């Protein structure tokens, strides 16, 4: 993975997603989740687009044999709906593959597969005040890409 994009993405997700919770779920060809921070109104609009059907939910810290698995859309939707009352307490992106690890207040972690040969697995879109849209995308080939409407934002995020 591109080290600079990984560093920017890691900083953005930990800064803006921690403390949020699921506010809205949209179901189209993929699942889209909008997040809200009820305790900090300065947090920007954030959405996570899940385009993969491979997830894991459980304790990744103490379980050495966890694995993402194919999950039917109905089961994915049910799981995400049950998580809407929990706050996100930690977020990280895998180093070898761009899996997205979202830890909730229950202590359990939702792992969204980021490894696909042909398709984007997930994307996070953030509208940052006065800075524009930023997208973090798990792209094919175990890569991560960060796009911003204002490229100076990306430079500033890595040097703060």
PDB file of C-alpha atoms in Angstrom:
ATOM      1  CA  UNK A   1       0.000   0.000   0.000  1.00  0.00           C
ATOM      2  CA  UNK A   2       1.065   3.560  -0.652  1.00  0.00           C
ATOM      3  CA  UNK A   3       2.569   4.657   2.659  1.00  0.00           C
ATOM      4  CA  UNK A   4       1.517   8.303   2.354  1.00  0.00           C
ATOM      5  CA  UNK A   5      -2.128   7.489   1.520  1.00  0.00           C
ATOM      6  CA  UNK A   6      -2.216   4.976   4.376  1.00  0.00           C
ATOM      7  CA  UNK A   7      -0.846   7.572   6.810  1.00  0.00           C
ATOM      8  CA  UNK A   8      -3.358  10.224   5.707  1.00  0.00           C
ATOM      9  CA  UNK A   9      -6.263   7.766   5.810  1.00  0.00           C
ATOM     10  CA  UNK A  10      -5.292   6.483   9.260  1.00  0.00           C
ATOM     11  CA  UNK A  11      -5.155  10.021  10.653  1.00  0.00           C
ATOM     12  CA  UNK A  12      -8.466  11.048   9.069  1.00  0.00           C
ATOM     13  CA  UNK A  13     -10.439   7.988  10.230  1.00  0.00           C
ATOM     14  CA  UNK A  14      -9.103   8.085  13.775  1.00  0.00           C
ATOM     15  CA  UNK A  15      -9.721  11.838  14.052  1.00  0.00           C
ATOM     16  CA  UNK A  16     -13.208  11.997  12.616  1.00  0.00           C
ATOM     17  CA  UNK A  17     -14.857   8.580  13.099  1.00  0.00           C
ATOM     18  CA  UNK A  18     -13.975   8.019  16.755  1.00  0.00           C
ATOM     19  CA  UNK A  19     -16.917   9.062  18.932  1.00  0.00           C
ATOM     20  CA  UNK A  20     -19.511   8.798  16.172  1.00  0.00           C
ATOM     21  CA  UNK A  21     -22.378   6.359  15.822  1.00  0.00           C
ATOM     22  CA  UNK A  22     -24.615   5.139  13.045  1.00  0.00           C
ATOM     23  CA  UNK A  23     -27.464   7.550  12.319  1.00  0.00           C
ATOM     24  CA  UNK A  24     -28.856   6.412   8.974  1.00  0.00           C
ATOM     25  CA  UNK A  25     -28.604   3.279   6.841  1.00  0.00           C
ATOM     26  CA  UNK A  26     -29.293   3.259   3.100  1.00  0.00           C
ATOM     27  CA  UNK A  27     -29.672   0.068   1.141  1.00  0.00           C
ATOM     28  CA  UNK A  28     -29.201   0.155  -2.627  1.00  0.00           C
ATOM     29  CA  UNK A  29     -26.777  -2.032  -4.563  1.00  0.00           C
ATOM     30  CA  UNK A  30     -24.567  -1.626  -1.497  1.00  0.00           C
ATOM     31  CA  UNK A  31     -25.017  -0.542   2.117  1.00  0.00           C
ATOM     32  CA  UNK A  32     -24.331   3.081   2.961  1.00  0.00           C
ATOM     33  CA  UNK A  33     -24.060   4.209   6.568  1.00  0.00           C
ATOM     34  CA  UNK A  34     -24.176   7.817   7.699  1.00  0.00           C
ATOM     35  CA  UNK A  35     -22.471   8.628  10.989  1.00  0.00           C
ATOM     36  CA  UNK A  36     -23.202  11.319  13.552  1.00  0.00           C
ATOM     37  CA  UNK A  37     -21.388  12.566  16.630  1.00  0.00           C
ATOM     38  CA  UNK A  38     -23.971  13.555  19.220  1.00  0.00           C
ATOM     39  CA  UNK A  39     -21.318  15.102  21.477  1.00  0.00           C
ATOM     40  CA  UNK A  40     -19.310  17.162  18.985  1.00  0.00           C
ATOM     41  CA  UNK A  41     -21.145  19.265  16.411  1.00  0.00           C
ATOM     42  CA  UNK A  42     -17.878  20.151  14.655  1.00  0.00           C
ATOM     43  CA  UNK A  43     -17.497  16.635  13.242  1.00  0.00           C
ATOM     44  CA  UNK A  44     -18.181  16.710   9.487  1.00  0.00           C
ATOM     45  CA  UNK A  45     -20.722  14.739   7.483  1.00  0.00           C
ATOM     46  CA  UNK A  46     -19.360  11.192   7.238  1.00  0.00           C
ATOM     47  CA  UNK A  47     -20.620   8.158   5.356  1.00  0.00           C
ATOM     48  CA  UNK A  48     -19.245   4.667   4.885  1.00  0.00           C
ATOM     49  CA  UNK A  49     -20.126   2.769   1.733  1.00  0.00           C
ATOM     50  CA  UNK A  50     -19.821  -1.013   2.138  1.00  0.00           C
ATOM     51  CA  UNK A  51     -19.587  -2.690  -1.253  1.00  0.00           C
ATOM     52  CA  UNK A  52     -18.226  -6.029  -0.074  1.00  0.00           C
ATOM     53  CA  UNK A  53     -20.239  -8.853   1.439  1.00  0.00           C
ATOM     54  CA  UNK A  54     -17.264 -10.057   3.488  1.00  0.00           C
ATOM     55  CA  UNK A  55     -17.348  -8.984   7.128  1.00  0.00           C
ATOM     56  CA  UNK A  56     -16.410 -10.123  10.585  1.00  0.00           C
ATOM     57  CA  UNK A  57     -17.952  -8.977  13.851  1.00  0.00           C
ATOM     58  CA  UNK A  58     -16.531 -10.028  17.175  1.00  0.00           C
ATOM     59  CA  UNK A  59     -13.446  -9.842  19.350  1.00  0.00           C
ATOM     60  CA  UNK A  60     -10.426  -9.524  17.067  1.00  0.00           C
ATOM     61  CA  UNK A  61      -7.987  -8.750  19.879  1.00  0.00           C
ATOM     62  CA  UNK A  62      -8.233 -12.041  21.771  1.00  0.00           C
ATOM     63  CA  UNK A  63      -9.261 -14.310  18.901  1.00  0.00           C
ATOM     64  CA  UNK A  64      -6.358 -15.350  16.708  1.00  0.00           C
ATOM     65  CA  UNK A  65      -8.472 -17.235  14.185  1.00  0.00           C
ATOM     66  CA  UNK A  66     -11.032 -14.614  13.181  1.00  0.00           C
ATOM     67  CA  UNK A  67     -11.703 -14.349   9.472  1.00  0.00           C
ATOM     68  CA  UNK A  68     -13.910 -12.220   7.271  1.00  0.00           C
ATOM     69  CA  UNK A  69     -16.635 -14.296   5.699  1.00  0.00           C
ATOM     70  CA  UNK A  70     -19.343 -13.863   3.124  1.00  0.00           C
ATOM     71  CA  UNK A  71     -22.471 -12.552   4.770  1.00  0.00           C
ATOM     72  CA  UNK A  72     -25.908 -12.367   3.134  1.00  0.00           C
ATOM     73  CA  UNK A  73     -27.175  -8.805   2.706  1.00  0.00           C
ATOM     74  CA  UNK A  74     -30.063  -9.421   5.137  1.00  0.00           C
ATOM     75  CA  UNK A  75     -27.611 -10.553   7.835  1.00  0.00           C
ATOM     76  CA  UNK A  76     -25.329  -7.567   7.152  1.00  0.00           C
ATOM     77  CA  UNK A  77     -28.244  -5.189   7.430  1.00  0.00           C
ATOM     78  CA  UNK A  78     -29.457  -6.793  10.662  1.00  0.00           C
ATOM     79  CA  UNK A  79     -25.971  -6.547  12.177  1.00  0.00           C
ATOM     80  CA  UNK A  80     -25.559  -2.892  11.214  1.00  0.00           C
ATOM     81  CA  UNK A  81     -29.004  -1.985  12.562  1.00  0.00           C
ATOM     82  CA  UNK A  82     -28.130  -3.583  15.923  1.00  0.00           C
ATOM     83  CA  UNK A  83     -24.960  -1.432  16.072  1.00  0.00           C
ATOM     84  CA  UNK A  84     -26.765   1.906  15.683  1.00  0.00           C
ATOM     85  CA  UNK A  85     -26.931   2.590  19.438  1.00  0.00           C
ATOM     86  CA  UNK A  86     -23.222   1.967  20.034  1.00  0.00           C
ATOM     87  CA  UNK A  87     -20.499   4.596  19.780  1.00  0.00           C
ATOM     88  CA  UNK A  88     -17.384   3.987  17.735  1.00  0.00           C
ATOM     89  CA  UNK A  89     -14.439   4.010  20.141  1.00  0.00           C
ATOM     90  CA  UNK A  90     -11.600   3.159  17.736  1.00  0.00           C
ATOM     91  CA  UNK A  91     -10.975   2.891  14.010  1.00  0.00           C
ATOM     92  CA  UNK A  92      -7.971   1.575  12.157  1.00  0.00           C
ATOM     93  CA  UNK A  93      -7.000   0.386   8.716  1.00  0.00           C
ATOM     94  CA  UNK A  94      -5.057  -2.845   8.246  1.00  0.00           C
ATOM     95  CA  UNK A  95      -1.420  -2.615   7.203  1.00  0.00           C
ATOM     96  CA  UNK A  96      -1.099  -5.586   4.844  1.00  0.00           C
ATOM     97  CA  UNK A  97      -4.592  -5.236   3.357  1.00  0.00           C
ATOM     98  CA  UNK A  98      -6.889  -2.231   3.749  1.00  0.00           C
ATOM     99  CA  UNK A  99      -9.430  -3.933   5.998  1.00  0.00           C
ATOM    100  CA  UNK A 100     -11.399  -1.369   8.000  1.00  0.00           C
ATOM    101  CA  UNK A 101     -11.536  -2.167  11.741  1.00  0.00           C
ATOM    102  CA  UNK A 102     -14.319  -0.313  13.599  1.00  0.00           C
ATOM    103  CA  UNK A 103     -14.457  -0.998  17.335  1.00  0.00           C
ATOM    104  CA  UNK A 104     -17.706  -0.204  19.126  1.00  0.00           C
ATOM    105  CA  UNK A 105     -18.441   0.616  22.769  1.00  0.00           C
ATOM    106  CA  UNK A 106     -19.319  -3.064  23.369  1.00  0.00           C
ATOM    107  CA  UNK A 107     -15.643  -3.854  22.759  1.00  0.00           C
ATOM    108  CA  UNK A 108     -16.458  -5.835  19.633  1.00  0.00           C
ATOM    109  CA  UNK A 109     -15.025  -4.927  16.253  1.00  0.00           C
ATOM    110  CA  UNK A 110     -16.645  -4.822  12.842  1.00  0.00           C
ATOM    111  CA  UNK A 111     -14.067  -5.727  10.202  1.00  0.00           C
ATOM    112  CA  UNK A 112     -14.957  -4.731   6.659  1.00  0.00           C
ATOM    113  CA  UNK A 113     -12.893  -6.630   4.104  1.00  0.00           C
ATOM    114  CA  UNK A 114     -10.657  -4.336   2.081  1.00  0.00           C
ATOM    115  CA  UNK A 115      -9.088  -6.950  -0.157  1.00  0.00           C
ATOM    116  CA  UNK A 116     -10.598  -7.573  -3.582  1.00  0.00           C
ATOM    117  CA  UNK A 117      -8.951  -8.243  -6.910  1.00  0.00           C
ATOM    118  CA  UNK A 118     -11.519  -6.446  -9.066  1.00  0.00           C
ATOM    119  CA  UNK A 119     -13.742  -4.155  -6.985  1.00  0.00           C
ATOM    120  CA  UNK A 120     -13.676  -1.406  -4.385  1.00  0.00           C
ATOM    121  CA  UNK A 121     -14.565  -2.971  -1.041  1.00  0.00           C
ATOM    122  CA  UNK A 122     -15.454   0.101   0.998  1.00  0.00           C
ATOM    123  CA  UNK A 123     -15.220   3.876   0.897  1.00  0.00           C
ATOM    124  CA  UNK A 124     -15.466   6.638   3.478  1.00  0.00           C
ATOM    125  CA  UNK A 125     -16.654  10.079   2.363  1.00  0.00           C
ATOM    126  CA  UNK A 126     -16.218  13.117   4.598  1.00  0.00           C
ATOM    127  CA  UNK A 127     -17.266  16.666   3.903  1.00  0.00           C
ATOM    128  CA  UNK A 128     -14.806  18.716   5.924  1.00  0.00           C
ATOM    129  CA  UNK A 129     -15.847  22.305   6.722  1.00  0.00           C
ATOM    130  CA  UNK A 130     -14.106  24.833   4.456  1.00  0.00           C
ATOM    131  CA  UNK A 131     -12.011  22.067   2.902  1.00  0.00           C
ATOM    132  CA  UNK A 132     -14.376  20.048   0.739  1.00  0.00           C
ATOM    133  CA  UNK A 133     -14.931  16.379   0.110  1.00  0.00           C
ATOM    134  CA  UNK A 134     -12.389  13.742   1.109  1.00  0.00           C
ATOM    135  CA  UNK A 135     -12.787  10.106   0.064  1.00  0.00           C
ATOM    136  CA  UNK A 136     -10.808   7.152   1.375  1.00  0.00           C
ATOM    137  CA  UNK A 137     -11.279   4.067  -0.778  1.00  0.00           C
ATOM    138  CA  UNK A 138     -10.135   0.436  -0.506  1.00  0.00           C
ATOM    139  CA  UNK A 139      -9.337  -0.147  -4.161  1.00  0.00           C
ATOM    140  CA  UNK A 140      -8.529  -3.409  -5.993  1.00  0.00           C
ATOM    141  CA  UNK A 141      -5.216  -5.096  -5.353  1.00  0.00           C
ATOM    142  CA  UNK A 142      -4.993  -4.449  -1.591  1.00  0.00           C
ATOM    143  CA  UNK A 143      -4.473  -0.742  -2.160  1.00  0.00           C
ATOM    144  CA  UNK A 144      -5.844   2.339  -0.473  1.00  0.00           C
ATOM    145  CA  UNK A 145      -6.528   5.650  -2.216  1.00  0.00           C
ATOM    146  CA  UNK A 146      -7.279   9.064  -0.750  1.00  0.00           C
ATOM    147  CA  UNK A 147      -8.954  11.724  -2.874  1.00  0.00           C
ATOM    148  CA  UNK A 148      -9.680  15.317  -1.871  1.00  0.00           C
ATOM    149  CA  UNK A 149     -11.320  18.223  -3.620  1.00  0.00           C
ATOM    150  CA  UNK A 150      -8.559  20.376  -2.107  1.00  0.00           C
ATOM    151  CA  UNK A 151      -5.178  18.611  -2.367  1.00  0.00           C
ATOM    152  CA  UNK A 152      -3.575  21.030   0.103  1.00  0.00           C
ATOM    153  CA  UNK A 153      -5.745  19.409   2.762  1.00  0.00           C
ATOM    154  CA  UNK A 154      -3.969  16.112   2.263  1.00  0.00           C
ATOM    155  CA  UNK A 155      -0.570  17.726   2.574  1.00  0.00           C
ATOM    156  CA  UNK A 156      -1.622  19.537   5.774  1.00  0.00           C
ATOM    157  CA  UNK A 157      -3.053  16.364   7.357  1.00  0.00           C
ATOM    158  CA  UNK A 158       0.293  14.575   7.201  1.00  0.00           C
ATOM    159  CA  UNK A 159       2.273  17.468   8.628  1.00  0.00           C
ATOM    160  CA  UNK A 160       0.135  18.438  11.643  1.00  0.00           C
TER     161      UNK A 160
END
